[in-house]
mmCIF file with all atom_site columns, C-alpha atoms in Angstrom:
data_model
loop_
_atom_site.group_PDB
_atom_site.id
_atom_site.type_symbol
_atom_site.label_atom_id
_atom_site.label_alt_id
_atom_site.label_comp_id
_atom_site.label_asym_id
_atom_site.label_entity_id
_atom_site.label_seq_id
_atom_site.pdbx_PDB_ins_code
_atom_site.Cartn_x
_atom_site.Cartn_y
_atom_site.Cartn_z
_atom_site.occupancy
_atom_site.B_iso_or_equiv
_atom_site.pdbx_formal_charge
_atom_site.auth_seq_id
_atom_site.auth_comp_id
_atom_site.auth_asym_id
_atom_site.auth_atom_id
_atom_site.pdbx_PDB_model_num
ATOM 1   C CA . GLN N 1 1   ? 107.027 93.202  91.719  1.00 96.00 ? 491 GLN N CA 1
ATOM 2   C CA . ILE N 1 2   ? 103.669 94.013  93.838  1.00 97.00 ? 492 ILE N CA 1
ATOM 3   C CA . THR N 1 3   ? 104.475 95.591  96.967  1.00 98.00 ? 493 THR N CA 1
ATOM 4   C CA . LEU N 1 4   ? 102.418 96.885  99.783  1.00 98.00 ? 494 LEU N CA 1
ATOM 5   C CA . LYS N 1 5   ? 103.006 98.578  103.014 1.00 98.00 ? 495 LYS N CA 1
ATOM 6   C CA . GLU N 1 6   ? 100.736 99.525  105.989 1.00 98.00 ? 496 GLU N CA 1
ATOM 7   C CA . SER N 1 7   ? 101.365 102.719 108.227 1.00 98.00 ? 497 SER N CA 1
ATOM 8   C CA . GLY N 1 8   ? 99.392  104.597 111.222 1.00 98.00 ? 498 GLY N CA 1
ATOM 9   C CA . PRO N 1 9   ? 99.886  105.181 114.625 1.00 98.00 ? 499 PRO N CA 1
ATOM 10  C CA . ALA N 1 10  ? 101.643 102.242 116.815 1.00 98.00 ? 500 ALA N CA 1
ATOM 11  C CA . LEU N 1 11  ? 99.498  103.377 120.052 1.00 98.00 ? 501 LEU N CA 1
ATOM 12  C CA . VAL N 1 12  ? 95.949  104.380 120.429 1.00 98.00 ? 502 VAL N CA 1
ATOM 13  C CA . LYS N 1 13  ? 93.722  105.150 123.253 1.00 98.00 ? 503 LYS N CA 1
ATOM 14  C CA . PRO N 1 14  ? 90.401  103.478 124.158 1.00 98.00 ? 504 PRO N CA 1
ATOM 15  C CA . THR N 1 15  ? 87.907  104.796 122.387 1.00 97.00 ? 505 THR N CA 1
ATOM 16  C CA . GLN N 1 16  ? 89.376  106.599 119.669 1.00 98.00 ? 506 GLN N CA 1
ATOM 17  C CA . THR N 1 17  ? 89.574  105.915 116.117 1.00 98.00 ? 507 THR N CA 1
ATOM 18  C CA . LEU N 1 18  ? 92.390  104.144 114.173 1.00 98.00 ? 508 LEU N CA 1
ATOM 19  C CA . THR N 1 19  ? 93.147  105.189 110.819 1.00 98.00 ? 509 THR N CA 1
ATOM 20  C CA . LEU N 1 20  ? 95.661  102.720 108.899 1.00 98.00 ? 510 LEU N CA 1
ATOM 21  C CA . THR N 1 21  ? 96.982  103.322 105.107 1.00 98.00 ? 511 THR N CA 1
ATOM 22  C CA . CYS N 1 22  ? 98.222  100.660 102.597 1.00 98.00 ? 512 CYS N CA 1
ATOM 23  C CA . THR N 1 23  ? 100.183 102.127 99.985  1.00 98.00 ? 513 THR N CA 1
ATOM 24  C CA . PHE N 1 24  ? 100.836 99.799  97.176  1.00 98.00 ? 514 PHE N CA 1
ATOM 25  C CA . SER N 1 25  ? 102.829 99.153  94.194  1.00 98.00 ? 515 SER N CA 1
ATOM 26  C CA . GLY N 1 26  ? 102.951 97.219  90.877  1.00 97.00 ? 516 GLY N CA 1
ATOM 27  C CA . PHE N 1 27  ? 99.406  96.738  90.697  1.00 96.00 ? 517 PHE N CA 1
ATOM 28  C CA . SER N 1 28  ? 96.397  99.023  90.133  1.00 96.00 ? 518 SER N CA 1
ATOM 29  C CA . LEU N 1 29  ? 93.113  99.176  91.834  1.00 96.00 ? 519 LEU N CA 1
ATOM 30  C CA . THR N 1 30  ? 91.115  100.242 88.844  1.00 95.00 ? 520 THR N CA 1
ATOM 31  C CA . SER N 1 31  ? 92.271  96.962  87.190  1.00 94.00 ? 521 SER N CA 1
ATOM 32  C CA . VAL N 1 32  ? 89.331  94.885  86.606  1.00 94.00 ? 522 VAL N CA 1
ATOM 33  C CA . GLY N 1 33  ? 89.562  91.984  89.135  1.00 94.00 ? 523 GLY N CA 1
ATOM 34  C CA . VAL N 1 34  ? 91.760  93.423  91.774  1.00 96.00 ? 524 VAL N CA 1
ATOM 35  C CA . GLY N 1 35  ? 91.262  93.748  95.304  1.00 97.00 ? 525 GLY N CA 1
ATOM 36  C CA . VAL N 1 36  ? 92.848  94.658  98.282  1.00 98.00 ? 526 VAL N CA 1
ATOM 37  C CA . GLY N 1 37  ? 92.155  93.135  101.964 1.00 98.00 ? 527 GLY N CA 1
ATOM 38  C CA . TRP N 1 38  ? 92.723  94.177  105.845 1.00 98.00 ? 528 TRP N CA 1
ATOM 39  C CA . ILE N 1 39  ? 93.601  90.926  107.972 1.00 98.00 ? 529 ILE N CA 1
ATOM 40  C CA . ARG N 1 40  ? 94.443  91.569  111.957 1.00 98.00 ? 530 ARG N CA 1
ATOM 41  C CA . GLN N 1 41  ? 96.351  89.142  114.320 1.00 98.00 ? 531 GLN N CA 1
ATOM 42  C CA . PRO N 1 42  ? 96.171  89.505  118.108 1.00 98.00 ? 532 PRO N CA 1
ATOM 43  C CA . PRO N 1 43  ? 99.581  88.717  119.558 1.00 97.00 ? 533 PRO N CA 1
ATOM 44  C CA . GLY N 1 44  ? 99.893  84.739  119.673 1.00 97.00 ? 534 GLY N CA 1
ATOM 45  C CA . LYS N 1 45  ? 96.029  84.290  117.955 1.00 98.00 ? 535 LYS N CA 1
ATOM 46  C CA . ALA N 1 46  ? 94.775  83.391  115.103 1.00 98.00 ? 536 ALA N CA 1
ATOM 47  C CA . LEU N 1 47  ? 94.129  85.732  111.767 1.00 98.00 ? 537 LEU N CA 1
ATOM 48  C CA . GLU N 1 48  ? 90.825  87.858  111.460 1.00 98.00 ? 538 GLU N CA 1
ATOM 49  C CA . TRP N 1 49  ? 89.673  89.495  108.370 1.00 98.00 ? 539 TRP N CA 1
ATOM 50  C CA . LEU N 1 50  ? 88.457  92.794  108.411 1.00 98.00 ? 540 LEU N CA 1
ATOM 51  C CA . ALA N 1 51  ? 87.255  94.214  105.098 1.00 97.00 ? 541 ALA N CA 1
ATOM 52  C CA . ASN N 1 52  ? 87.893  94.096  101.316 1.00 97.00 ? 542 ASN N CA 1
ATOM 53  C CA . ILE N 1 53  ? 87.572  96.750  98.585  1.00 97.00 ? 543 ILE N CA 1
ATOM 54  C CA . TYR N 1 54  ? 87.722  95.928  94.915  1.00 96.00 ? 544 TYR N CA 1
ATOM 55  C CA . TRP N 1 55  ? 88.311  97.828  91.346  1.00 96.00 ? 545 TRP N CA 1
ATOM 56  C CA . ASP N 1 56  ? 84.607  98.650  91.139  1.00 95.00 ? 546 ASP N CA 1
ATOM 57  C CA . ASP N 1 57  ? 84.622  100.205 94.513  1.00 95.00 ? 547 ASP N CA 1
ATOM 58  C CA . GLY N 1 58  ? 82.519  97.002  95.811  1.00 95.00 ? 548 GLY N CA 1
ATOM 59  C CA . LYS N 1 59  ? 83.279  96.529  99.258  1.00 96.00 ? 549 LYS N CA 1
ATOM 60  C CA . ASN N 1 60  ? 82.796  93.795  102.004 1.00 94.00 ? 550 ASN N CA 1
ATOM 61  C CA . HIS N 1 61  ? 82.907  93.740  105.761 1.00 94.00 ? 551 HIS N CA 1
ATOM 62  C CA . SER N 1 62  ? 83.068  91.658  108.697 1.00 96.00 ? 552 SER N CA 1
ATOM 63  C CA . PRO N 1 63  ? 79.381  91.254  109.964 1.00 93.00 ? 553 PRO N CA 1
ATOM 64  C CA . SER N 1 64  ? 81.037  91.272  113.453 1.00 92.00 ? 554 SER N CA 1
ATOM 65  C CA . LEU N 1 65  ? 82.673  94.626  112.850 1.00 91.00 ? 555 LEU N CA 1
ATOM 66  C CA . LYS N 1 66  ? 80.932  96.404  110.439 1.00 80.00 ? 556 LYS N CA 1
ATOM 67  C CA . SER N 1 67  ? 79.658  98.941  112.219 1.00 91.00 ? 557 SER N CA 1
ATOM 68  C CA . ARG N 1 68  ? 83.063  99.954  112.945 1.00 97.00 ? 558 ARG N CA 1
ATOM 69  C CA . VAL N 1 69  ? 84.955  99.437  110.149 1.00 97.00 ? 559 VAL N CA 1
ATOM 70  C CA . THR N 1 70  ? 85.153  101.646 107.050 1.00 97.00 ? 560 THR N CA 1
ATOM 71  C CA . ILE N 1 71  ? 87.368  101.179 104.044 1.00 97.00 ? 561 ILE N CA 1
ATOM 72  C CA . THR N 1 72  ? 88.088  103.220 101.144 1.00 98.00 ? 562 THR N CA 1
ATOM 73  C CA . LYS N 1 73  ? 90.453  103.794 98.321  1.00 97.00 ? 563 LYS N CA 1
ATOM 74  C CA . ASP N 1 74  ? 92.594  106.371 96.453  1.00 97.00 ? 564 ASP N CA 1
ATOM 75  C CA . THR N 1 75  ? 93.399  105.047 93.231  1.00 95.00 ? 565 THR N CA 1
ATOM 76  C CA . SER N 1 76  ? 95.738  108.380 92.464  1.00 95.00 ? 566 SER N CA 1
ATOM 77  C CA . LYS N 1 77  ? 97.473  107.808 95.584  1.00 97.00 ? 567 LYS N CA 1
ATOM 78  C CA . ASN N 1 78  ? 97.741  103.840 95.309  1.00 97.00 ? 568 ASN N CA 1
ATOM 79  C CA . GLN N 1 79  ? 96.555  103.837 98.822  1.00 98.00 ? 569 GLN N CA 1
ATOM 80  C CA . VAL N 1 80  ? 93.815  101.802 100.689 1.00 98.00 ? 570 VAL N CA 1
ATOM 81  C CA . VAL N 1 81  ? 92.504  103.516 104.087 1.00 98.00 ? 571 VAL N CA 1
ATOM 82  C CA . LEU N 1 82  ? 91.262  101.434 106.914 1.00 98.00 ? 572 LEU N CA 1
ATOM 83  C CA . THR N 1 83  ? 89.250  103.266 109.607 1.00 98.00 ? 573 THR N CA 1
ATOM 84  C CA . MET N 1 84  ? 87.896  101.437 112.858 1.00 98.00 ? 574 MET N CA 1
ATOM 85  C CA . THR N 1 85  ? 86.252  103.168 115.576 1.00 98.00 ? 575 THR N CA 1
ATOM 86  C CA . ASN N 1 86  ? 85.504  102.971 119.060 1.00 97.00 ? 576 ASN N CA 1
ATOM 87  C CA . MET N 1 87  ? 88.552  100.985 119.805 1.00 98.00 ? 577 MET N CA 1
ATOM 88  C CA . ASP N 1 88  ? 89.383  98.881  122.573 1.00 97.00 ? 578 ASP N CA 1
ATOM 89  C CA . PRO N 1 89  ? 92.514  97.144  124.275 1.00 98.00 ? 579 PRO N CA 1
ATOM 90  C CA . VAL N 1 90  ? 91.048  93.623  122.614 1.00 98.00 ? 580 VAL N CA 1
ATOM 91  C CA . ASP N 1 91  ? 91.833  95.253  118.936 1.00 98.00 ? 581 ASP N CA 1
ATOM 92  C CA . THR N 1 92  ? 95.470  95.107  119.778 1.00 98.00 ? 582 THR N CA 1
ATOM 93  C CA . ALA N 1 93  ? 96.847  93.517  117.119 1.00 98.00 ? 583 ALA N CA 1
ATOM 94  C CA . THR N 1 94  ? 99.443  93.443  113.935 1.00 98.00 ? 584 THR N CA 1
ATOM 95  C CA . TYR N 1 95  ? 97.179  94.867  110.731 1.00 98.00 ? 585 TYR N CA 1
ATOM 96  C CA . TYR N 1 96  ? 97.876  93.455  107.519 1.00 98.00 ? 586 TYR N CA 1
ATOM 97  C CA . CYS N 1 97  ? 97.065  94.970  103.732 1.00 98.00 ? 587 CYS N CA 1
ATOM 98  C CA . ALA N 1 98  ? 96.938  92.114  101.070 1.00 98.00 ? 588 ALA N CA 1
ATOM 99  C CA . HIS N 1 99  ? 96.667  92.045  97.578  1.00 97.00 ? 589 HIS N CA 1
ATOM 100 C CA . SER N 1 100 ? 94.214  89.908  95.852  1.00 95.00 ? 590 SER N CA 1
ATOM 101 C CA . SER N 1 101 ? 92.972  89.412  92.031  1.00 91.00 ? 591 SER N CA 1
ATOM 102 C CA . GLY N 1 102 ? 92.014  87.121  89.113  1.00 86.00 ? 592 GLY N CA 1
ATOM 103 C CA . GLU N 1 103 ? 91.202  83.661  89.723  1.00 82.00 ? 593 GLU N CA 1
ATOM 104 C CA . LYS N 1 104 ? 92.839  83.905  92.888  1.00 83.00 ? 594 LYS N CA 1
ATOM 105 C CA . ILE N 1 105 ? 90.428  86.871  93.836  1.00 85.00 ? 595 ILE N CA 1
ATOM 106 C CA . GLU N 1 106 ? 89.013  86.639  97.387  1.00 91.00 ? 596 GLU N CA 1
ATOM 107 C CA . THR N 1 107 ? 92.323  84.929  98.351  1.00 95.00 ? 597 THR N CA 1
ATOM 108 C CA . PHE N 1 108 ? 95.417  87.226  99.871  1.00 97.00 ? 598 PHE N CA 1
ATOM 109 C CA . ASP N 1 109 ? 98.554  86.489  97.583  1.00 96.00 ? 599 ASP N CA 1
ATOM 110 C CA . ILE N 1 110 ? 100.444 89.053  98.489  1.00 97.00 ? 600 ILE N CA 1
ATOM 111 C CA . TRP N 1 111 ? 100.899 90.844  101.779 1.00 98.00 ? 601 TRP N CA 1
ATOM 112 C CA . GLY N 1 112 ? 102.378 93.630  103.384 1.00 98.00 ? 602 GLY N CA 1
ATOM 113 C CA . GLN N 1 113 ? 105.114 93.561  106.398 1.00 98.00 ? 603 GLN N CA 1
ATOM 114 C CA . GLY N 1 114 ? 102.173 94.237  108.946 1.00 98.00 ? 604 GLY N CA 1
ATOM 115 C CA . THR N 1 115 ? 101.647 97.393  111.805 1.00 98.00 ? 605 THR N CA 1
ATOM 116 C CA . LEU N 1 116 ? 101.431 96.641  115.513 1.00 98.00 ? 606 LEU N CA 1
ATOM 117 C CA . VAL N 1 117 ? 98.835  98.647  116.686 1.00 98.00 ? 607 VAL N CA 1
ATOM 118 C CA . THR N 1 118 ? 98.654  98.799  120.753 1.00 98.00 ? 608 THR N CA 1
ATOM 119 C CA . VAL N 1 119 ? 95.358  99.954  122.201 1.00 98.00 ? 609 VAL N CA 1
ATOM 120 C CA . SER N 1 120 ? 95.870  101.386 126.160 1.00 97.00 ? 610 SER N CA 1
ATOM 121 C CA . SER N 1 121 ? 95.278  104.159 127.806 1.00 96.00 ? 611 SER N CA 1
ATOM 122 C CA . ASP Z 2 1   ? 79.221  82.832  110.238 1.00 92.00 ? 399 ASP Z CA 1
ATOM 123 C CA . ILE Z 2 2   ? 81.293  80.276  108.782 1.00 96.00 ? 400 ILE Z CA 1
ATOM 124 C CA . GLN Z 2 3   ? 83.443  78.818  111.594 1.00 97.00 ? 401 GLN Z CA 1
ATOM 125 C CA . MET Z 2 4   ? 86.710  76.984  110.825 1.00 98.00 ? 402 MET Z CA 1
ATOM 126 C CA . THR Z 2 5   ? 87.916  74.319  112.912 1.00 98.00 ? 403 THR Z CA 1
ATOM 127 C CA . GLN Z 2 6   ? 91.568  73.123  111.981 1.00 98.00 ? 404 GLN Z CA 1
ATOM 128 C CA . SER Z 2 7   ? 92.940  69.929  113.560 1.00 98.00 ? 405 SER Z CA 1
ATOM 129 C CA . PRO Z 2 8   ? 95.536  69.257  115.183 1.00 97.00 ? 406 PRO Z CA 1
ATOM 130 C CA . SER Z 2 9   ? 96.227  72.409  116.783 1.00 98.00 ? 407 SER Z CA 1
ATOM 131 C CA . THR Z 2 10  ? 99.758  71.453  117.484 1.00 98.00 ? 408 THR Z CA 1
ATOM 132 C CA . LEU Z 2 11  ? 101.558 68.504  115.227 1.00 97.00 ? 409 LEU Z CA 1
ATOM 133 C CA . SER Z 2 12  ? 105.407 67.337  116.155 1.00 97.00 ? 410 SER Z CA 1
ATOM 134 C CA . ALA Z 2 13  ? 107.132 65.782  112.900 1.00 97.00 ? 411 ALA Z CA 1
ATOM 135 C CA . SER Z 2 14  ? 110.139 65.062  112.054 1.00 97.00 ? 412 SER Z CA 1
ATOM 136 C CA . VAL Z 2 15  ? 112.146 66.076  108.645 1.00 97.00 ? 413 VAL Z CA 1
ATOM 137 C CA . GLY Z 2 16  ? 110.813 63.594  105.891 1.00 97.00 ? 414 GLY Z CA 1
ATOM 138 C CA . ASP Z 2 17  ? 107.782 63.034  107.508 1.00 97.00 ? 415 ASP Z CA 1
ATOM 139 C CA . ARG Z 2 18  ? 104.586 63.282  105.432 1.00 98.00 ? 416 ARG Z CA 1
ATOM 140 C CA . VAL Z 2 19  ? 101.966 65.301  107.437 1.00 98.00 ? 417 VAL Z CA 1
ATOM 141 C CA . THR Z 2 20  ? 98.324  66.016  107.020 1.00 98.00 ? 418 THR Z CA 1
ATOM 142 C CA . ILE Z 2 21  ? 96.663  68.776  108.496 1.00 98.00 ? 419 ILE Z CA 1
ATOM 143 C CA . THR Z 2 22  ? 92.612  68.634  108.176 1.00 98.00 ? 420 THR Z CA 1
ATOM 144 C CA . CYS Z 2 23  ? 90.236  72.016  108.136 1.00 98.00 ? 421 CYS Z CA 1
ATOM 145 C CA . ARG Z 2 24  ? 86.416  71.503  108.606 1.00 98.00 ? 422 ARG Z CA 1
ATOM 146 C CA . ALA Z 2 25  ? 84.008  74.170  107.854 1.00 98.00 ? 423 ALA Z CA 1
ATOM 147 C CA . SER Z 2 26  ? 80.840  74.460  109.822 1.00 98.00 ? 424 SER Z CA 1
ATOM 148 C CA . GLN Z 2 27  ? 78.864  74.813  106.292 1.00 97.00 ? 425 GLN Z CA 1
ATOM 149 C CA . SER Z 2 28  ? 79.772  73.723  102.917 1.00 97.00 ? 426 SER Z CA 1
ATOM 150 C CA . ILE Z 2 29  ? 82.211  76.339  101.254 1.00 97.00 ? 427 ILE Z CA 1
ATOM 151 C CA . ASN Z 2 30  ? 82.271  74.477  97.970  1.00 90.00 ? 428 ASN Z CA 1
ATOM 152 C CA . ASN Z 2 31  ? 85.931  74.677  97.312  1.00 94.00 ? 429 ASN Z CA 1
ATOM 153 C CA . TRP Z 2 32  ? 86.550  78.260  97.834  1.00 96.00 ? 430 TRP Z CA 1
ATOM 154 C CA . LEU Z 2 33  ? 89.159  77.502  100.526 1.00 97.00 ? 431 LEU Z CA 1
ATOM 155 C CA . ALA Z 2 34  ? 93.092  78.583  100.699 1.00 98.00 ? 432 ALA Z CA 1
ATOM 156 C CA . TRP Z 2 35  ? 96.124  77.488  102.893 1.00 98.00 ? 433 TRP Z CA 1
ATOM 157 C CA . TYR Z 2 36  ? 98.536  79.783  104.325 1.00 98.00 ? 434 TYR Z CA 1
ATOM 158 C CA . GLN Z 2 37  ? 101.933 79.231  105.892 1.00 98.00 ? 435 GLN Z CA 1
ATOM 159 C CA . GLN Z 2 38  ? 103.049 82.168  108.611 1.00 98.00 ? 436 GLN Z CA 1
ATOM 160 C CA . LYS Z 2 39  ? 106.519 82.087  110.196 1.00 98.00 ? 437 LYS Z CA 1
ATOM 161 C CA . PRO Z 2 40  ? 107.068 84.095  113.457 1.00 97.00 ? 438 PRO Z CA 1
ATOM 162 C CA . GLY Z 2 41  ? 107.318 87.685  112.746 1.00 96.00 ? 439 GLY Z CA 1
ATOM 163 C CA . LYS Z 2 42  ? 106.200 87.320  109.438 1.00 98.00 ? 440 LYS Z CA 1
ATOM 164 C CA . ALA Z 2 43  ? 103.228 87.686  107.161 1.00 98.00 ? 441 ALA Z CA 1
ATOM 165 C CA . PRO Z 2 44  ? 101.286 84.535  105.809 1.00 98.00 ? 442 PRO Z CA 1
ATOM 166 C CA . LYS Z 2 45  ? 102.250 83.375  102.677 1.00 98.00 ? 443 LYS Z CA 1
ATOM 167 C CA . LEU Z 2 46  ? 99.645  81.634  100.302 1.00 98.00 ? 444 LEU Z CA 1
ATOM 168 C CA . LEU Z 2 47  ? 100.422 78.421  99.959  1.00 98.00 ? 445 LEU Z CA 1
ATOM 169 C CA . ILE Z 2 48  ? 96.925  76.758  98.166  1.00 98.00 ? 446 ILE Z CA 1
ATOM 170 C CA . TYR Z 2 49  ? 94.096  78.529  96.572  1.00 97.00 ? 447 TYR Z CA 1
ATOM 171 C CA . LYS Z 2 50  ? 90.380  76.858  95.507  1.00 96.00 ? 448 LYS Z CA 1
ATOM 172 C CA . ALA Z 2 51  ? 91.084  74.071  97.671  1.00 97.00 ? 449 ALA Z CA 1
ATOM 173 C CA . SER Z 2 52  ? 93.881  72.494  95.695  1.00 97.00 ? 450 SER Z CA 1
ATOM 174 C CA . SER Z 2 53  ? 95.456  74.699  93.078  1.00 97.00 ? 451 SER Z CA 1
ATOM 175 C CA . LEU Z 2 54  ? 99.354  75.273  94.020  1.00 97.00 ? 452 LEU Z CA 1
ATOM 176 C CA . GLU Z 2 55  ? 100.226 78.877  94.166  1.00 97.00 ? 453 GLU Z CA 1
ATOM 177 C CA . SER Z 2 56  ? 103.125 79.930  92.103  1.00 95.00 ? 454 SER Z CA 1
ATOM 178 C CA . GLY Z 2 57  ? 106.651 79.394  93.427  1.00 97.00 ? 455 GLY Z CA 1
ATOM 179 C CA . VAL Z 2 58  ? 105.260 77.057  96.302  1.00 98.00 ? 456 VAL Z CA 1
ATOM 180 C CA . PRO Z 2 59  ? 107.066 73.592  96.678  1.00 98.00 ? 457 PRO Z CA 1
ATOM 181 C CA . SER Z 2 60  ? 105.363 70.575  94.978  1.00 98.00 ? 458 SER Z CA 1
ATOM 182 C CA . ARG Z 2 61  ? 105.558 68.586  98.109  1.00 98.00 ? 459 ARG Z CA 1
ATOM 183 C CA . PHE Z 2 62  ? 102.361 70.559  99.415  1.00 98.00 ? 460 PHE Z CA 1
ATOM 184 C CA . SER Z 2 63  ? 99.125  69.714  98.211  1.00 98.00 ? 461 SER Z CA 1
ATOM 185 C CA . GLY Z 2 64  ? 95.628  70.366  98.980  1.00 98.00 ? 462 GLY Z CA 1
ATOM 186 C CA . SER Z 2 65  ? 92.333  68.275  98.762  1.00 98.00 ? 463 SER Z CA 1
ATOM 187 C CA . GLY Z 2 66  ? 88.837  68.291  99.803  1.00 97.00 ? 464 GLY Z CA 1
ATOM 188 C CA . SER Z 2 67  ? 85.605  69.828  99.386  1.00 95.00 ? 465 SER Z CA 1
ATOM 189 C CA . GLY Z 2 68  ? 82.283  70.807  100.950 1.00 95.00 ? 466 GLY Z CA 1
ATOM 190 C CA . THR Z 2 69  ? 83.113  70.709  104.403 1.00 97.00 ? 467 THR Z CA 1
ATOM 191 C CA . GLU Z 2 70  ? 86.401  68.836  104.756 1.00 98.00 ? 468 GLU Z CA 1
ATOM 192 C CA . PHE Z 2 71  ? 89.426  70.043  103.424 1.00 98.00 ? 469 PHE Z CA 1
ATOM 193 C CA . THR Z 2 72  ? 93.165  68.800  104.029 1.00 98.00 ? 470 THR Z CA 1
ATOM 194 C CA . LEU Z 2 73  ? 96.818  70.207  103.521 1.00 98.00 ? 471 LEU Z CA 1
ATOM 195 C CA . THR Z 2 74  ? 99.320  67.389  103.249 1.00 98.00 ? 472 THR Z CA 1
ATOM 196 C CA . ILE Z 2 75  ? 102.917 68.015  102.690 1.00 98.00 ? 473 ILE Z CA 1
ATOM 197 C CA . SER Z 2 76  ? 104.836 64.691  101.310 1.00 96.00 ? 474 SER Z CA 1
ATOM 198 C CA . SER Z 2 77  ? 108.159 65.293  102.770 1.00 96.00 ? 475 SER Z CA 1
ATOM 199 C CA . LEU Z 2 78  ? 108.738 67.744  105.521 1.00 97.00 ? 476 LEU Z CA 1
ATOM 200 C CA . GLN Z 2 79  ? 111.635 69.945  104.977 1.00 97.00 ? 477 GLN Z CA 1
ATOM 201 C CA . SER Z 2 80  ? 113.241 71.987  107.695 1.00 96.00 ? 478 SER Z CA 1
ATOM 202 C CA . ASP Z 2 81  ? 111.889 75.321  106.321 1.00 96.00 ? 479 ASP Z CA 1
ATOM 203 C CA . ASP Z 2 82  ? 108.443 73.892  106.583 1.00 97.00 ? 480 ASP Z CA 1
ATOM 204 C CA . PHE Z 2 83  ? 107.995 74.292  109.974 1.00 95.00 ? 481 PHE Z CA 1
ATOM 205 C CA . ALA Z 2 84  ? 105.699 77.057  110.808 1.00 98.00 ? 482 ALA Z CA 1
ATOM 206 C CA . THR Z 2 85  ? 101.901 77.882  111.409 1.00 98.00 ? 483 THR Z CA 1
ATOM 207 C CA . TYR Z 2 86  ? 99.424  76.829  108.867 1.00 98.00 ? 484 TYR Z CA 1
ATOM 208 C CA . TYR Z 2 87  ? 95.871  78.474  108.577 1.00 98.00 ? 485 TYR Z CA 1
ATOM 209 C CA . CYS Z 2 88  ? 92.972  77.434  106.215 1.00 98.00 ? 486 CYS Z CA 1
ATOM 210 C CA . HIS Z 2 89  ? 90.949  80.294  104.976 1.00 98.00 ? 487 HIS Z CA 1
ATOM 211 C CA . GLN Z 2 90  ? 87.280  80.193  103.616 1.00 97.00 ? 488 GLN Z CA 1
ATOM 212 C CA . TYR Z 2 91  ? 86.051  82.864  101.074 1.00 96.00 ? 489 TYR Z CA 1
ATOM 213 C CA . ASP Z 2 92  ? 82.810  81.057  100.041 1.00 95.00 ? 490 ASP Z CA 1
ATOM 214 C CA . SER Z 2 93  ? 80.890  83.887  102.511 1.00 94.00 ? 491 SER Z CA 1
ATOM 215 C CA . TYR Z 2 94  ? 82.697  86.379  103.707 1.00 95.00 ? 492 TYR Z CA 1
ATOM 216 C CA . HIS Z 2 95  ? 86.219  85.560  104.950 1.00 96.00 ? 493 HIS Z CA 1
ATOM 217 C CA . SER Z 2 96  ? 87.017  83.566  107.770 1.00 97.00 ? 494 SER Z CA 1
ATOM 218 C CA . PHE Z 2 97  ? 90.174  81.483  109.387 1.00 98.00 ? 495 PHE Z CA 1
ATOM 219 C CA . GLY Z 2 98  ? 91.035  78.536  111.169 1.00 98.00 ? 496 GLY Z CA 1
ATOM 220 C CA . GLN Z 2 99  ? 92.764  78.794  114.589 1.00 98.00 ? 497 GLN Z CA 1
ATOM 221 C CA . GLY Z 2 100 ? 96.025  77.602  113.105 1.00 98.00 ? 498 GLY Z CA 1
ATOM 222 C CA . THR Z 2 101 ? 98.023  74.125  113.363 1.00 98.00 ? 499 THR Z CA 1
ATOM 223 C CA . LYS Z 2 102 ? 101.572 74.849  114.707 1.00 98.00 ? 500 LYS Z CA 1
ATOM 224 C CA . LEU Z 2 103 ? 104.150 72.382  112.983 1.00 98.00 ? 501 LEU Z CA 1
ATOM 225 C CA . GLU Z 2 104 ? 106.996 71.640  115.444 1.00 97.00 ? 502 GLU Z CA 1
ATOM 226 C CA . ILE Z 2 105 ? 110.358 69.508  115.158 1.00 91.00 ? 503 ILE Z CA 1
ATOM 227 C CA . LYS Z 2 106 ? 109.775 66.524  116.646 1.00 90.00 ? 504 LYS Z CA 1
#
């Protein structure tokens, strides 16, 4: 059974750097064709993709956020880490990590429960 | 960036109705389109990938069609569990989501 869970601070101040960890089980990020993505959703608004990382350490980032977002993986810990610099109140959102693989690579078939991050001084 | 536009934004329907949600892309995305269902306070759930492939475990009343720039999600006979918000997602060039369609009980 595949599960993912996001963890990190619930509150960050403007200009600070956000670090979120996705801890997963039931799959390996060393297996060919596997990826993990980060997606966020401001309260009452639509989903926004942030970044993906793949089994071969390939990465994709949202062009609009590329300068602020970094995605890395620690395969020994079954974790993917997202960092986002220079946080602003508009970055207040629920942040999700999600699994993708195989013929559904680039779609998100299993999601974590999400973690709400509020940006406020 | 590829923009995804869903219509309608809100849809009122009754149990048993056949409903269709449309998603238009600002440029061709071939068949690289997925649909998700999201209920309040929950993570999205994958329904359809590659425009028309049904995700395992998803009821057959859900179907997807389309290619190029225009796609549809159809629910053949609405059940009470289907009232939720639906999002389309293109993954042809990076990723982008539609703004969502809220399916309400009439």
